[in-house]
Short mmCIF file of C-alpha atoms in Angstrom, two decimals:
data_model
loop_
_atom_site.label_atom_id
_atom_site.label_comp_id
_atom_site.label_asym_id
_atom_site.label_seq_id
_atom_site.Cartn_x
_atom_site.Cartn_y
_atom_site.Cartn_z
CA MET E 1 31.62 63.30 13.95
CA ASN E 2 29.29 61.24 11.82
CA ASP E 3 27.52 63.41 9.20
CA TRP E 4 24.07 62.35 10.40
CA LEU E 5 24.93 63.49 13.90
CA VAL E 6 26.34 66.78 12.62
CA ASN E 7 23.14 67.45 10.66
CA SER E 8 21.00 66.60 13.69
CA ILE E 9 22.92 69.03 15.90
CA ILE E 10 22.70 71.80 13.29
CA TYR E 11 18.97 71.26 12.88
CA ALA E 12 18.37 71.30 16.65
CA MET E 13 20.42 74.46 17.09
CA ASP E 14 19.32 76.49 14.05
CA LYS E 15 15.93 75.24 12.82
CA ASN E 16 12.38 74.70 14.09
CA TYR E 17 13.49 71.44 15.68
CA LEU E 18 10.91 71.25 18.47
CA ASP E 19 8.06 72.19 16.14
CA MET E 20 9.00 69.35 13.79
CA LEU E 21 9.66 66.91 16.61
CA TYR E 22 6.10 67.33 17.84
CA SER E 23 4.85 65.29 14.87
CA ILE E 24 6.75 62.31 16.31
CA TYR E 25 6.26 62.94 20.01
CA PRO E 26 2.89 64.74 20.33
CA LEU E 27 3.02 65.12 24.08
CA ILE E 28 -0.24 66.17 25.65
CA ASN E 29 -1.20 67.13 29.16
CA ASN E 30 -3.17 64.32 30.76
CA GLU E 31 -6.33 64.93 32.69
CA GLU E 32 -6.24 64.52 36.45
CA ARG E 33 -6.53 61.02 37.83
CA ILE E 34 -10.02 60.20 39.02
CA ILE E 35 -10.58 59.03 42.60
CA HIS E 36 -13.82 57.20 43.31
CA GLU E 37 -15.92 59.44 45.53
CA ASN E 38 -16.39 56.82 48.28
CA LEU E 39 -12.65 56.22 48.45
CA LYS E 40 -11.97 59.97 48.52
CA GLN E 41 -14.36 60.44 51.42
CA ASN E 42 -12.74 57.55 53.31
CA ILE E 43 -9.32 59.12 52.83
CA ILE E 44 -10.60 62.47 54.08
CA LYS E 45 -12.12 60.82 57.17
CA ASN E 46 -8.94 58.81 57.88
CA PHE E 47 -6.88 61.97 57.52
CA ASN E 48 -9.08 63.96 59.89
CA ASP E 49 -9.29 61.11 62.41
CA LYS E 50 -5.54 60.47 62.21
CA ASN E 51 -6.28 56.79 61.56
CA ASN E 52 -2.82 55.91 60.29
CA GLN E 53 -3.23 52.30 59.23
CA GLN E 54 -6.55 52.84 57.51
CA LEU E 55 -5.27 55.98 55.79
CA ILE E 56 -2.29 54.11 54.34
CA GLN E 57 -4.50 51.17 53.30
CA ASN E 58 -6.82 53.49 51.39
CA LEU E 59 -4.04 55.55 49.83
CA LEU E 60 -2.46 52.34 48.55
CA LYS E 61 -5.67 51.67 46.61
CA LEU E 62 -4.92 54.70 44.47
CA GLU E 63 -2.94 54.62 41.25
CA LEU E 64 -0.65 57.34 42.62
CA PHE E 65 0.56 57.38 46.22
CA PRO E 66 0.80 61.02 47.34
CA ILE E 67 4.44 60.92 48.49
CA LYS E 68 7.54 59.30 47.05
CA ASP E 69 9.05 56.83 49.47
CA SER E 70 11.08 53.70 48.81
CA TYR E 71 9.01 51.64 51.25
CA VAL E 72 5.67 52.20 49.52
CA ALA E 73 6.17 49.54 46.84
CA PHE E 74 6.71 46.88 49.51
CA LEU E 75 3.49 47.89 51.25
CA ARG E 76 1.61 47.79 47.94
CA LYS E 77 2.73 44.26 47.22
CA TYR E 78 2.41 42.90 50.78
CA LYS E 79 -0.52 44.48 52.58
CA LYS E 80 0.12 42.46 55.75
CA ALA E 81 3.20 44.61 56.30
CA ILE E 82 0.98 47.57 57.19
CA LYS E 83 0.07 46.05 60.55
CA GLN E 84 3.51 44.52 61.11
CA ASN E 85 5.44 47.79 60.72
CA PRO E 86 3.72 50.50 62.79
CA LYS E 87 6.81 52.74 62.93
CA THR E 88 7.03 52.84 59.14
CA ILE E 89 3.31 53.62 58.88
CA ASP E 90 3.64 56.38 61.49
CA ARG E 91 6.63 57.82 59.65
CA LEU E 92 4.75 57.93 56.32
CA CYS E 93 1.70 59.47 57.97
CA SER E 94 3.76 62.13 59.69
CA ILE E 95 4.88 63.30 56.25
CA ILE E 96 1.32 63.17 54.90
CA TYR E 97 -0.12 65.11 57.85
CA ASN E 98 2.35 67.92 57.21
CA MET E 99 0.44 68.84 54.06
CA PRO E 100 -3.05 70.40 53.98
CA LEU E 101 -5.87 68.02 53.13
CA ASP E 102 -6.60 69.70 49.79
CA THR E 103 -2.94 69.36 48.86
CA LEU E 104 -3.05 65.65 49.70
CA ILE E 105 -6.07 65.10 47.44
CA ALA E 106 -4.47 67.16 44.67
CA LYS E 107 -1.32 65.04 44.80
CA CYS E 108 -3.39 61.86 44.57
CA GLN E 109 -5.06 63.24 41.43
CA GLU E 110 -1.96 64.46 39.62
CA PRO E 111 -1.89 63.51 35.91
CA LYS E 112 0.52 60.88 34.68
CA GLU E 113 3.96 62.24 33.91
CA THR E 114 4.43 63.14 30.27
CA ASN E 115 7.65 61.11 30.10
CA ARG E 116 5.69 57.94 30.73
CA GLN E 117 3.80 58.48 27.46
CA ILE E 118 6.87 58.75 25.27
CA GLY E 119 7.74 55.07 24.83
CA PRO E 120 5.18 54.02 22.18
CA MET E 121 5.15 57.32 20.28
CA PHE E 122 8.11 56.64 18.02
CA LYS E 123 6.72 53.27 16.91
CA ASN E 124 3.28 54.78 16.33
CA TRP E 125 4.89 57.45 14.16
CA VAL E 126 6.79 54.87 12.12
CA LYS E 127 3.62 52.84 11.58
CA ASN E 128 1.22 55.68 10.82
CA SER E 129 3.13 58.71 9.58
CA ASN E 130 2.85 59.83 5.98
CA THR E 131 6.64 60.18 6.11
CA PHE E 132 6.88 56.45 5.37
CA ILE E 133 3.85 56.21 3.09
CA ASN E 134 5.92 55.01 0.12
CA ILE E 135 7.58 52.19 2.07
CA LYS E 136 5.95 48.78 2.38
CA LYS E 137 5.14 47.63 5.92
CA SER E 138 4.65 44.21 7.44
CA ASN E 139 4.94 42.30 10.70
CA MET E 140 5.35 38.94 8.96
CA ASP E 141 8.88 37.51 8.85
CA ILE E 142 8.28 35.83 5.49
CA ASP E 143 7.17 39.14 3.92
CA ILE E 144 10.26 40.91 5.14
CA LEU E 145 12.75 38.17 4.29
CA HIS E 146 11.48 37.77 0.72
CA SER E 147 10.60 41.36 -0.10
CA ASP E 148 12.33 42.71 -3.22
CA SER E 149 11.74 46.31 -2.17
CA THR E 150 12.37 48.30 0.99
CA ILE E 151 10.05 47.24 3.79
CA LEU E 152 9.44 48.31 7.38
CA HIS E 153 8.95 45.80 10.19
CA ILE E 154 5.93 47.07 12.12
CA GLY E 155 5.50 44.22 14.59
CA ASN E 156 5.19 44.53 18.34
CA ASP E 157 8.15 44.50 20.73
CA ASN E 158 8.43 40.69 20.75
CA ASP E 159 8.20 40.51 16.94
CA LEU E 160 11.04 43.00 16.51
CA TYR E 161 13.21 41.34 19.14
CA ASN E 162 12.70 37.82 17.75
CA PHE E 163 13.35 38.90 14.16
CA ALA E 164 16.58 40.63 15.16
CA LYS E 165 17.66 37.63 17.22
CA ASN E 166 16.72 34.95 14.67
CA HIS E 167 17.76 36.67 11.45
CA LEU E 168 20.14 39.54 12.20
CA GLY E 169 22.51 38.06 14.79
CA TYR E 170 21.27 40.26 17.63
CA THR E 171 22.54 38.96 20.97
CA ARG E 172 21.47 41.54 23.53
CA ASP E 173 18.65 40.55 25.88
CA LYS E 174 16.46 43.63 25.38
CA GLY E 175 14.09 44.97 22.81
CA ILE E 176 14.70 47.25 19.85
CA ASP E 177 12.44 49.86 18.29
CA PHE E 178 13.01 49.82 14.56
CA ILE E 179 13.90 47.41 11.73
CA VAL E 180 13.81 48.16 8.03
CA LYS E 181 15.04 46.02 5.16
CA VAL E 182 16.55 48.34 2.59
CA VAL E 183 16.70 47.07 -1.01
CA ASN E 184 18.89 48.85 -3.54
CA LYS E 185 16.67 49.90 -6.44
CA ASN E 186 19.32 49.08 -9.06
CA THR E 187 21.23 46.05 -7.79
CA LYS E 188 18.44 44.56 -5.61
CA ASN E 189 21.07 43.91 -2.94
CA HIS E 190 19.68 44.38 0.53
CA LYS E 191 20.76 45.37 4.01
CA TYR E 192 18.97 45.84 7.32
CA ILE E 193 18.80 48.97 9.44
CA VAL E 194 18.24 48.28 13.14
CA GLY E 195 17.64 51.06 15.62
CA GLU E 196 16.61 52.06 19.09
CA ALA E 197 14.87 55.40 19.71
CA LYS E 198 15.22 57.59 22.79
CA PHE E 199 13.74 60.99 23.59
CA LEU E 200 16.12 62.45 26.16
CA THR E 201 14.11 65.12 27.94
CA ASP E 202 16.72 66.39 30.40
CA PHE E 203 20.29 66.00 31.60
CA GLY E 204 20.95 63.69 34.52
CA GLY E 205 21.48 60.18 35.77
CA HIS E 206 18.44 58.33 34.43
CA GLN E 207 18.55 60.06 31.05
CA ASN E 208 22.29 59.39 30.76
CA ALA E 209 21.55 55.73 31.46
CA GLN E 210 18.94 55.75 28.67
CA LEU E 211 21.55 57.13 26.29
CA GLU E 212 24.10 54.47 27.27
CA ASP E 213 21.45 51.81 26.81
CA ALA E 214 20.78 52.91 23.22
CA LEU E 215 24.51 53.06 22.44
CA ALA E 216 25.02 49.59 23.91
CA THR E 217 22.33 48.18 21.62
CA ALA E 218 23.98 49.67 18.54
CA LYS E 219 27.37 48.30 19.58
CA SER E 220 26.13 44.85 20.61
CA GLY E 221 27.11 43.13 17.37
CA PHE E 222 25.01 42.06 14.38
CA ASN E 223 25.44 39.97 11.23
CA ASP E 224 27.16 41.41 8.17
CA GLY E 225 24.76 43.53 6.19
CA VAL E 226 23.14 45.04 9.29
CA ILE E 227 23.51 48.75 9.97
CA PRO E 228 22.81 49.69 13.61
CA ILE E 229 21.63 53.23 14.20
CA VAL E 230 20.91 55.26 17.34
CA ILE E 231 17.84 57.46 17.02
CA LEU E 232 18.10 60.22 19.62
CA ASP E 233 16.12 63.37 20.21
CA GLY E 234 15.98 66.00 22.90
CA VAL E 235 18.57 67.90 24.90
CA CYS E 236 21.48 65.73 23.75
CA TYR E 237 21.92 67.94 20.67
CA ILE E 238 22.43 71.16 22.64
CA LYS E 239 26.05 72.17 22.12
CA ASN E 240 27.45 72.54 25.62
CA ASN E 241 29.75 70.82 28.10
CA SER E 242 27.15 68.28 29.22
CA LYS E 243 28.07 64.64 29.62
CA MET E 244 25.40 63.78 27.03
CA TYR E 245 26.77 66.01 24.29
CA LYS E 246 30.33 64.88 24.93
CA ARG E 247 29.21 61.26 24.83
CA ILE E 248 27.37 61.35 21.51
CA THR E 249 30.16 63.32 19.84
CA SER E 250 32.72 60.74 20.98
CA GLU E 251 31.25 57.99 18.75
CA PRO E 252 32.29 58.89 15.17
CA ASP E 253 31.67 55.37 13.87
CA LEU E 254 28.04 55.18 15.00
CA ASN E 255 25.11 56.43 12.96
CA ILE E 256 23.51 58.74 15.54
CA MET E 257 20.67 60.91 14.33
CA SER E 258 17.36 62.56 15.09
CA ALA E 259 14.26 60.66 14.05
CA LEU E 260 13.67 63.58 11.69
CA PHE E 261 16.51 62.24 9.51
CA LEU E 262 15.45 58.59 9.53
CA TYR E 263 13.61 58.64 6.21
CA SER E 264 16.53 60.43 4.54
CA PHE E 265 18.89 57.81 5.94
CA ILE E 266 16.76 55.03 4.45
CA LEU E 267 16.74 56.70 1.02
CA TYR E 268 20.49 57.23 1.24
CA GLN E 269 21.06 53.55 1.98
CA GLU E 270 18.81 52.57 -0.94
CA GLY E 271 21.17 54.38 -3.29
CA LEU E 272 24.41 52.81 -2.02
#
């Protein structure tokens, strides 16, 4: 295995990994969603009156529909379908009526899932953390291209994607999360580190797909002088027989590491 991966696994298994990770992914419990009182009262009335069409129309006004059903998105985007598909509306309502009214309201007010907050956290950490306080930062291509010292690209998603595509030979049609130009302090030679960050919160299909997506980015091909890395955190480092653990340990040529080792990796590359 790659040394950076080995160190990440050891740290996750034997150190205060989660405590340290919280500085990068400070997950917080969201407050309940707020339902306008008039809308709430209309939903209660529709529920009590068993007014199926009106109940569905009002529930679709909410940010969160109270049940998961593959047909709901169609109804959200094409309201006319509510009247055209009475059997579907009756089917959805039969599920809704099986729960007590207070449970229905509670489901409509559930906080956003924590996982939905994770995406921007890594980039916010890179931009604002004291970990990178001694590294220059810019979102301007000209600053990065002509910098004679190590510099972080802190642009938005489009900035990062366009820089990688225009200057680093990146060919994949999806964004990346991290670019740093590393300049050797002695020779002034430079290289670029390009990475994608994933916080894998559980084992399973979607999370496995997220892992494969990050690996595909690193293996997509870049210009000479570009070092792709895969920044992973979460359950993937638990030593077991999971598909995730087997997958990351089957890539000895990739630089796979926790975000906790990113700064060390940059310093290491500066000295090469």
